[in-house]
Amino acid sequence: ARPSYAGHLTPVDVEEIGRELDALRERVLESRGARDAAYIRRVIAVQRGLELGGRAILLFGRSRSAWVVGTTSLSLAKILENMEI
């Protein structure tokens, strides 16, 4: 059974959308290359650096500003992890 939000689509429409999405996926997979891999590795390195730095600042920092910087660093690391990696 189709979900209610797809009620206006016919089975033919659903199949056509599926074919279009499959074709799009294939184009994206074929277009990935060394440049994309380098970007991903760079983002991973930045994310890990932010996480490690943030944890070190929180561990060794003695001031309120160190807490703010450490927390911000960990927040940015988590955002990168969730959105880019």
XYZ file of C-alpha atoms in Angstrom:
85
model
C 0.000 0.000 0.000
C 1.209 3.477 -0.834
C 1.606 6.082 1.895
C -1.149 8.708 1.990
C 1.231 11.517 0.987
C 1.824 9.744 -2.342
C -1.904 9.488 -3.045
C -1.791 11.726 -6.102
C 0.906 9.629 -7.807
C 0.060 6.737 -10.045
C 2.178 3.578 -10.007
C 3.639 4.726 -13.349
C 4.613 8.075 -11.774
C 6.301 6.291 -8.884
C 8.262 4.053 -11.272
C 9.344 7.056 -13.353
C 10.554 8.914 -10.269
C 12.446 5.786 -9.225
C 14.162 5.564 -12.617
C 15.110 9.251 -12.480
C 16.545 8.879 -8.980
C 18.511 5.780 -10.008
C 19.953 7.658 -13.001
C 20.886 10.608 -10.793
C 22.595 8.289 -8.306
C 24.623 6.680 -11.084
C 25.745 10.086 -12.414
C 26.830 11.178 -8.946
C 28.715 7.937 -8.284
C 30.492 8.162 -11.642
C 31.504 11.791 -11.070
C 33.291 11.184 -7.764
C 37.040 11.119 -7.953
C 40.360 11.940 -6.316
C 39.366 15.544 -5.670
C 36.304 14.436 -3.708
C 38.342 11.907 -1.728
C 40.903 14.592 -0.843
C 38.120 16.920 0.307
C 36.621 14.229 2.540
C 40.024 13.407 4.054
C 40.666 17.113 4.690
C 37.282 17.558 6.391
C 37.933 14.491 8.561
C 41.328 15.900 9.602
C 39.804 19.284 10.488
C 36.968 17.622 12.409
C 39.363 15.466 14.423
C 41.605 18.450 15.125
C 38.666 20.513 16.362
C 37.501 17.660 18.571
C 40.927 16.989 20.057
C 41.647 20.682 20.542
C 38.274 21.303 22.139
C 38.688 18.417 24.550
C 42.207 19.555 25.486
C 41.026 23.119 26.084
C 38.171 21.890 28.279
C 40.506 19.597 30.194
C 43.332 22.070 30.782
C 41.576 25.436 30.531
C 41.031 27.288 33.766
C 38.931 30.231 32.641
C 35.413 30.833 31.428
C 36.714 31.887 28.011
C 38.555 28.555 27.703
C 35.273 26.781 28.409
C 33.548 28.819 25.682
C 36.324 28.125 23.152
C 36.454 24.417 24.016
C 32.698 24.023 23.812
C 32.557 25.918 20.521
C 35.325 23.734 19.120
C 33.498 20.548 20.104
C 30.260 21.927 18.673
C 31.892 22.695 15.332
C 33.504 19.249 15.284
C 30.119 17.600 15.826
C 28.474 19.747 13.153
C 31.174 18.769 10.639
C 30.828 15.118 11.594
C 27.066 15.156 11.137
C 26.848 17.281 8.004
C 29.973 16.532 5.985
C 31.357 13.149 6.935
